[in-house]
C-alpha positions as a Python dict, from the first residue, in 0.01 Angstrom:
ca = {
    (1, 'X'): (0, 0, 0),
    (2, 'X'): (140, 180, 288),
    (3, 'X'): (517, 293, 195),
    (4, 'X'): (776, 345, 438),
    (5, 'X'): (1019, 609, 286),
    (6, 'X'): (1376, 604, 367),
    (7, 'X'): (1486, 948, 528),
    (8, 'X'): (1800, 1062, 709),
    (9, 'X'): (1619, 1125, 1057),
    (10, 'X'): (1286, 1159, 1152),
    (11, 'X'): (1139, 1356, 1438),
    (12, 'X'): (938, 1200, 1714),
    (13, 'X'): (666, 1313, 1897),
    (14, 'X'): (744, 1603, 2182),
    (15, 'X'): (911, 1462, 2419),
    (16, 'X'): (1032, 1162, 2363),
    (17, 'X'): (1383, 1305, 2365),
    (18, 'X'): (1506, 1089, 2057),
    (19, 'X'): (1557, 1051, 1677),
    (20, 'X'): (1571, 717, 1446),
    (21, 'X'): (1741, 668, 1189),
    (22, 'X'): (1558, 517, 884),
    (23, 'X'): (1829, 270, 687),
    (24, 'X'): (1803, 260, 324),
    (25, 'X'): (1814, -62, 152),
    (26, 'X'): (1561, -289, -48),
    (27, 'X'): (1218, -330, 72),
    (28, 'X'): (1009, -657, 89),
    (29, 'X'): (586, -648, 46),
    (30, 'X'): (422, -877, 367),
    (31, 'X'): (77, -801, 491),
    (32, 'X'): (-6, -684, 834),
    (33, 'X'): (-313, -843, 888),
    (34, 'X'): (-520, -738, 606),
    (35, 'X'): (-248, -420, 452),
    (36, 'X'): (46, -444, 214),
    (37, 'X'): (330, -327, 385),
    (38, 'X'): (679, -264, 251),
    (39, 'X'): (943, -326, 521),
    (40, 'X'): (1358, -264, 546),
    (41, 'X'): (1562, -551, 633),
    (42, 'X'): (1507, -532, 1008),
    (43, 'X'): (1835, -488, 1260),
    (44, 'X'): (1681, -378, 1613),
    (45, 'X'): (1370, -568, 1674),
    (46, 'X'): (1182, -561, 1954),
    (47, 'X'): (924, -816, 2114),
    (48, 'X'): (623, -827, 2339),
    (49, 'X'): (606, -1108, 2540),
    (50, 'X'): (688, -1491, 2489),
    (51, 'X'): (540, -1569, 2173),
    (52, 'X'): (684, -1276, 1984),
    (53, 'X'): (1026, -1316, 2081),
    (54, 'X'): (955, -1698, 2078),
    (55, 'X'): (894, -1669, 1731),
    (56, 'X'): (1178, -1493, 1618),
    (57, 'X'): (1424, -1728, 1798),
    (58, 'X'): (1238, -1999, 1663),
    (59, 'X'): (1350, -1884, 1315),
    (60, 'X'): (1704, -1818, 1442),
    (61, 'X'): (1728, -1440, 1406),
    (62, 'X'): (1849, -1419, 1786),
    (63, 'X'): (2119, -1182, 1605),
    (64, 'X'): (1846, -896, 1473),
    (65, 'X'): (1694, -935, 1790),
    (66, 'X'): (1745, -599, 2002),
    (67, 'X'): (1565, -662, 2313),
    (68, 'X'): (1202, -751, 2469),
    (69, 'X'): (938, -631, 2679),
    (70, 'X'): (765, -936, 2927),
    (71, 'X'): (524, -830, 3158),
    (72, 'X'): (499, -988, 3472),
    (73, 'X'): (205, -1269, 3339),
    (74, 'X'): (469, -1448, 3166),
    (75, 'X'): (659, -1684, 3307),
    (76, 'X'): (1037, -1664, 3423),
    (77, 'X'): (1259, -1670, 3022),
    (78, 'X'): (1470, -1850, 3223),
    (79, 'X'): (1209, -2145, 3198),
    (80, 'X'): (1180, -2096, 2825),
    (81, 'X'): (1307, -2403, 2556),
    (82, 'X'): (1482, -2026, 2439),
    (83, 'X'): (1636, -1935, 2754),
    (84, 'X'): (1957, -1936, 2586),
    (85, 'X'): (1825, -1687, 2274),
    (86, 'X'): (1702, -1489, 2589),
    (87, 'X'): (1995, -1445, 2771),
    (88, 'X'): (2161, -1282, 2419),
    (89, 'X'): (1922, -1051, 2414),
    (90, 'X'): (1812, -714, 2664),
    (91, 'X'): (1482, -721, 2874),
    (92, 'X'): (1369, -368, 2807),
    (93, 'X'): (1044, -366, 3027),
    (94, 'X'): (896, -605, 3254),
    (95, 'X'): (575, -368, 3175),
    (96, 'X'): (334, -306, 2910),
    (97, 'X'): (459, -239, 2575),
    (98, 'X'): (494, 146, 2534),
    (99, 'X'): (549, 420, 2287),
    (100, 'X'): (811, 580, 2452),
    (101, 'X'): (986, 276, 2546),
    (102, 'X'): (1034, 163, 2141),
    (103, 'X'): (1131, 513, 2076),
    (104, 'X'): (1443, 534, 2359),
    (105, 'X'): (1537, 206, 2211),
    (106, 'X'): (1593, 303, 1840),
    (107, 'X'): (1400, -8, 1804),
    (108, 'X'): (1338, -93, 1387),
    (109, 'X'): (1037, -339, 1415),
    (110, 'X'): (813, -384, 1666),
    (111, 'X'): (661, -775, 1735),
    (112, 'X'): (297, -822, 1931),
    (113, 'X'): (-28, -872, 1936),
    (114, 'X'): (-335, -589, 1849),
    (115, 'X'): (-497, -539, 2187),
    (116, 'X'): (-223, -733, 2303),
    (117, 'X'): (71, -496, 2310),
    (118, 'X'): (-53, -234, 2040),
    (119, 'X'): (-359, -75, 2184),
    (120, 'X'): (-523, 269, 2079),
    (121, 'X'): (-604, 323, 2455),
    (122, 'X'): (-224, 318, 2551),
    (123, 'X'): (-157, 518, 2204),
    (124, 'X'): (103, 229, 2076),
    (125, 'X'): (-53, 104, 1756),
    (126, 'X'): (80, 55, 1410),
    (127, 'X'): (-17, 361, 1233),
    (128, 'X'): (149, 583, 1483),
    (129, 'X'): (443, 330, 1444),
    (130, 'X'): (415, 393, 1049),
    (131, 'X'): (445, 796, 1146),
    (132, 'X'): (766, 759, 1341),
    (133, 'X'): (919, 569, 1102),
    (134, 'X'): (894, 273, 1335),
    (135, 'X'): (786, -91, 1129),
    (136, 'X'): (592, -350, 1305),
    (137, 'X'): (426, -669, 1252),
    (138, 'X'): (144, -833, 1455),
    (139, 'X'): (-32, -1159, 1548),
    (140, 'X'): (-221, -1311, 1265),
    (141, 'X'): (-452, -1455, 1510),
    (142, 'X'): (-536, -1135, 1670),
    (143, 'X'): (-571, -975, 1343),
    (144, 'X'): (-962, -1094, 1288),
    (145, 'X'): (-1107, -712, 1467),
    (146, 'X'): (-800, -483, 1329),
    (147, 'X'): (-940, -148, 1255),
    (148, 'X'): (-988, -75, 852),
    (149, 'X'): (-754, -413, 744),
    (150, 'X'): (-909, -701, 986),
    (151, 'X'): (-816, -1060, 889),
    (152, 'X'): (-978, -1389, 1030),
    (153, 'X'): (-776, -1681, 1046),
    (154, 'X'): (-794, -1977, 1288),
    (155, 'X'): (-535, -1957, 1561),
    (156, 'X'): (-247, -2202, 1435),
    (157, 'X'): (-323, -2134, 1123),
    (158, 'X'): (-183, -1799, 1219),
    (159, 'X'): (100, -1918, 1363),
    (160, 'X'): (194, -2069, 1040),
    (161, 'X'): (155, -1723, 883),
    (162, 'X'): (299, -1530, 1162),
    (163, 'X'): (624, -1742, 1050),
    (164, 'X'): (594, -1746, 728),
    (165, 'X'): (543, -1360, 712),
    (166, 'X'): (844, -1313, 944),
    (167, 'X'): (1069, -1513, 733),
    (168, 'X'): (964, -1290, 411),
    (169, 'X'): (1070, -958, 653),
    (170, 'X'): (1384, -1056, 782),
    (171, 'X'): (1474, -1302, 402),
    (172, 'X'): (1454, -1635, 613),
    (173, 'X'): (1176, -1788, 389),
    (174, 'X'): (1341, -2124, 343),
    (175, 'X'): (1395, -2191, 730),
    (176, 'X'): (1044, -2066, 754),
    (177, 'X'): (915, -2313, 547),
    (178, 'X'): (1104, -2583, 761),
    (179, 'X'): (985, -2453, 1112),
    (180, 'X'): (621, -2461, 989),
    (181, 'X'): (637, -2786, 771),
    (182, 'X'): (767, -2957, 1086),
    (183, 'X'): (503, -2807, 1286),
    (184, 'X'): (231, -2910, 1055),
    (185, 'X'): (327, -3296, 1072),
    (186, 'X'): (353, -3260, 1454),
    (187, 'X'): (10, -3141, 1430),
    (188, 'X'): (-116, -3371, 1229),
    (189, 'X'): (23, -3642, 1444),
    (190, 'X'): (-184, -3530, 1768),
    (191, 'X'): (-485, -3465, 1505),
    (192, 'X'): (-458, -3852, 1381),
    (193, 'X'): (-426, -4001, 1728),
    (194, 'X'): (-700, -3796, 1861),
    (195, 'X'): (-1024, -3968, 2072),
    (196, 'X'): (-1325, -4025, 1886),
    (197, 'X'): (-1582, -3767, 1987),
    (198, 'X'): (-1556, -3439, 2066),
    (199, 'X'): (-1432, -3430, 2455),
    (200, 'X'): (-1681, -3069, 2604),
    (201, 'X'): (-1346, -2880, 2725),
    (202, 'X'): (-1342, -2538, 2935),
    (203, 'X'): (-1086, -2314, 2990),
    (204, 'X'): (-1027, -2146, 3302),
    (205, 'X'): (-773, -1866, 3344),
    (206, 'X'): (-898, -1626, 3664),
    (207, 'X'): (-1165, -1448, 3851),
    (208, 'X'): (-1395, -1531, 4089),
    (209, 'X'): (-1722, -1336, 4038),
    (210, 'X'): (-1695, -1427, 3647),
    (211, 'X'): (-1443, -1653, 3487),
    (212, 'X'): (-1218, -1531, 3267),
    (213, 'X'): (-1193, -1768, 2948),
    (214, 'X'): (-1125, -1822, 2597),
    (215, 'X'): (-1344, -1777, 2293),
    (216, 'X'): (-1297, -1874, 1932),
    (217, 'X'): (-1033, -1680, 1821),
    (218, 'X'): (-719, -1775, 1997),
    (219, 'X'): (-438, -2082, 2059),
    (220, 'X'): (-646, -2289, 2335),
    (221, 'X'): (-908, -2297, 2081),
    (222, 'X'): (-734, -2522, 1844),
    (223, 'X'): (-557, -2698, 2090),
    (224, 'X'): (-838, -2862, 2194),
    (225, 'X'): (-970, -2930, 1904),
    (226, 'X'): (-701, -3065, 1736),
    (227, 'X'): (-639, -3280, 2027),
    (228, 'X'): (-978, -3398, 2064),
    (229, 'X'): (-1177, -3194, 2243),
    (230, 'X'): (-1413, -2901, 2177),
    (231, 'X'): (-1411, -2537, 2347),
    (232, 'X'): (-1746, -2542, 2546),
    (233, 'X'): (-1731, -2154, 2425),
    (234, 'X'): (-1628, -2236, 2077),
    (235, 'X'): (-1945, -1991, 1941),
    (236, 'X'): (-1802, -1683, 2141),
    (237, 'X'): (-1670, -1438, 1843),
    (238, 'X'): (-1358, -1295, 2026),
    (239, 'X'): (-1039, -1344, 2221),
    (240, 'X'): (-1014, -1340, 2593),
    (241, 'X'): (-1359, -1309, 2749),
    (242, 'X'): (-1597, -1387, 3068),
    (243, 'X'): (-1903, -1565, 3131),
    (244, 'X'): (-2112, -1623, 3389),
    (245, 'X'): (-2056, -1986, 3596),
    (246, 'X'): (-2405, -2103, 3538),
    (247, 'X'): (-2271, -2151, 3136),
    (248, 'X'): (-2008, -2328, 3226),
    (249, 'X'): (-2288, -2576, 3450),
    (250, 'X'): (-2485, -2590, 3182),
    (251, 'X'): (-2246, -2626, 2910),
    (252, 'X'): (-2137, -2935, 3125),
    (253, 'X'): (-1739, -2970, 3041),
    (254, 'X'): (-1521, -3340, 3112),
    (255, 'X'): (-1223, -3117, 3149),
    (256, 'X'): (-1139, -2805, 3266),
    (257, 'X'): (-822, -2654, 3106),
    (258, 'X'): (-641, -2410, 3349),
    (259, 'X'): (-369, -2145, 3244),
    (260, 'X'): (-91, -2136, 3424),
    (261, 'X'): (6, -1778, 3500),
    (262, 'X'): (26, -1499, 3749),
    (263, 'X'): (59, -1485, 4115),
    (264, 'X'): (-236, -1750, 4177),
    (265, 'X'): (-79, -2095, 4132),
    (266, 'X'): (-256, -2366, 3916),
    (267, 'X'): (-279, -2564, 4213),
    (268, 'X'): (-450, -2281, 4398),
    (269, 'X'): (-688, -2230, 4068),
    (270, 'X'): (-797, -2602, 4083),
    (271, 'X'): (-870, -2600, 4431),
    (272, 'X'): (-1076, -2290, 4414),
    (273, 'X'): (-1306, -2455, 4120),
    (274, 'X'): (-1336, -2786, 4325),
    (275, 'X'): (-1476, -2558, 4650),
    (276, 'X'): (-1747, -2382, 4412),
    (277, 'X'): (-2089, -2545, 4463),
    (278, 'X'): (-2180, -2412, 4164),
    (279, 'X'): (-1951, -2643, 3947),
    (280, 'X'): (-2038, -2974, 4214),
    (281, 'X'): (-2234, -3130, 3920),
    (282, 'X'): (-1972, -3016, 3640),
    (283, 'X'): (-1817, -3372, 3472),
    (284, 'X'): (-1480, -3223, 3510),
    (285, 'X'): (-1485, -3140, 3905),
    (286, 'X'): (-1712, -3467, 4001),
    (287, 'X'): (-1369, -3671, 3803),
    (288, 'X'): (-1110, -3468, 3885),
    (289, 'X'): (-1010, -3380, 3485),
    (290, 'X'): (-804, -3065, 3516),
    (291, 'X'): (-490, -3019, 3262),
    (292, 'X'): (-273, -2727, 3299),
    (293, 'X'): (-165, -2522, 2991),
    (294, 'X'): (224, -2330, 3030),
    (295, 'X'): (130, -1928, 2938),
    (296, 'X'): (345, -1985, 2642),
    (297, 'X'): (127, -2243, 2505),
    (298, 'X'): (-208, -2066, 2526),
    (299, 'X'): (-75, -1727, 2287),
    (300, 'X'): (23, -1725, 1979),
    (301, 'X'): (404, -1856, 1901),
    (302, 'X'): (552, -2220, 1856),
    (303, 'X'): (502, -2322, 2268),
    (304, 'X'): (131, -2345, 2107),
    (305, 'X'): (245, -2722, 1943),
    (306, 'X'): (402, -2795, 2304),
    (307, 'X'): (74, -2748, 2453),
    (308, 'X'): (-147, -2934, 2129),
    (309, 'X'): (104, -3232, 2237),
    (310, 'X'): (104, -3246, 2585),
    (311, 'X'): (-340, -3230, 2538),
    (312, 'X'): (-337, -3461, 2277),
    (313, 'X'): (-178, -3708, 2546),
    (314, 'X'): (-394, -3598, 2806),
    (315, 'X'): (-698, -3696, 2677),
    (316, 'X'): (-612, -4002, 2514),
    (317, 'X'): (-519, -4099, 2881),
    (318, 'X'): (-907, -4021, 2958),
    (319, 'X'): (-1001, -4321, 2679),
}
């Protein structure tokens, strides 16, 4: 079990031109994806991107909330069901998460994703974290290829734990319990009036050359297939990834799922797929089935339901 011990001050790395204070106080045992950790009552936590901060506001700890980071992906907050949580809070970075930026911010616990906010490459992960004295919790869902203490569990699964695991740091459990027993029967509800059949489903989020997509292990995933429908990648082990457009021809989808995000419109990202010759005998283009997924509902957090709704209607419109 990896032990955070309470000190007066501990140094940071050279240069980083500040000092955190470690409070004393009782500590609670959670896992980070597959490690015990022992974690202080948080105070000054800080979130990458929509889903982590969604998540926290979900559980209403707006108050231990110190700030986030959004890069420029996400949508505008101010478009958020949590705009109002958002507006409480400071917008530290519209960049990547950084060391240096957690650091200057005396931040106590840091919220994201591994490989999606901690990354080795950009020398933010949660071991160096556990050095400065620095807690931090991660995605469930992107938990399944964590160095030395991976964890595979199906996306809203996660979610579920993501919540229940924040509610056990910050001694919410019982409105943890609520948020994710509410969520469950709002699942279930989309799962029960789900088509018959298993509607082919691909997701297109950018690129030209190769499409970028989703695999197995995140939200879209289980959207579709609690809605109805089945990834067309469903057997690609990982995240975010690409493929070539003849798989997506021969894997012959009904509906193309686009995310909605960045400077290229959705509108613009439909009408480039309908010019492609390529995708002329694709189901989806010859019938026009495109659905656009919000940012927030494609990554882990509770906009995830939203989206498992909002598909779960689409497609029974198909019937």
């Amino acid at each position: 079990m990896r032990r955070f011990v309470p000190v007066l001050l501990i140094p940071l790395l050279a240069g980083c031109g500040a000092q955190v204070a470690a409070p004393a106080g009782d500590t609670v045992t959670v896992a980070r994806c597959g490690e015990q950790v022992e974690y202080r009552m948080p105070e000054r936590a800080v979130a990458y991107e929509g889903g982590s901060a969604d998540k926290l506001f979900a559980l209403g700890l707006t108050d231990h909330v110190l700030g986030y980071v959004m890069p420029p992906a996400n949508p505008p907050v101010t478009e958020s069901p949590y705009a109002a949580e958002y507006a409480q809070v400071e917008m530290l970075s519209d960049d990547l998460l950084n060391r240096e930026l957690v650091v200057d911010a005396r931040a106590d616990l840091v919220v994201a994703g591994w490989r999606s906010g901690f990354s080795d490459e950009r020398g933010i992960t949660p071991a160096l974290l556990d050095g400065l004295g620095i807690q931090s919790a991660m995605h469930t869902e992107s938990c399944w290829n964590y160095p030395g203490f991976p964890e595979r569990v199906p996306p809203i699964e996660g979610l579920y734990e993501d919540l229940r695991r924040l509610g056990a740091i910050f001694r919410v459990p019982e409105r943890a319990a609520a948020l994710i027993t509410d969520m469950r029967a709002r699942i279930a509800a989309v799962e029960a009036a789900a088509p018959d059949g298993q509607i082919p489903v691909f997701l297109y989020d950018s690129g030209t050359e190769r499409p970028a997509t989703a695999a197995n292990q995140v939200p879209p995933t289980d959207i579709m297939r609690v809605a109805g429908g089945r990834n067309i990648l469903a057997d690609v082990d990982g995240r975010w990834t690409d493929v070539g457009w003849e798989t997506v021809v021969e894997r012959r989808p009904e509906v193309i799922m686009i995310m909605d995000y960045g400077t290229q419109s959705a509108e613009d990202k439909i009408a480039f797929l309908k010019s492609l010759p390529a995708l002329r005998s694709v189901p989806a283009v010859q019938n026009d089935r495109f659905f656009v997924l919000d940012y927030n509902e494609a990554i882990s957090g509770p906009r995830v339901i939203d989206g498992a709704e909002r598909f779960g209607a689409y497609l029974r419109g198909l019937a």
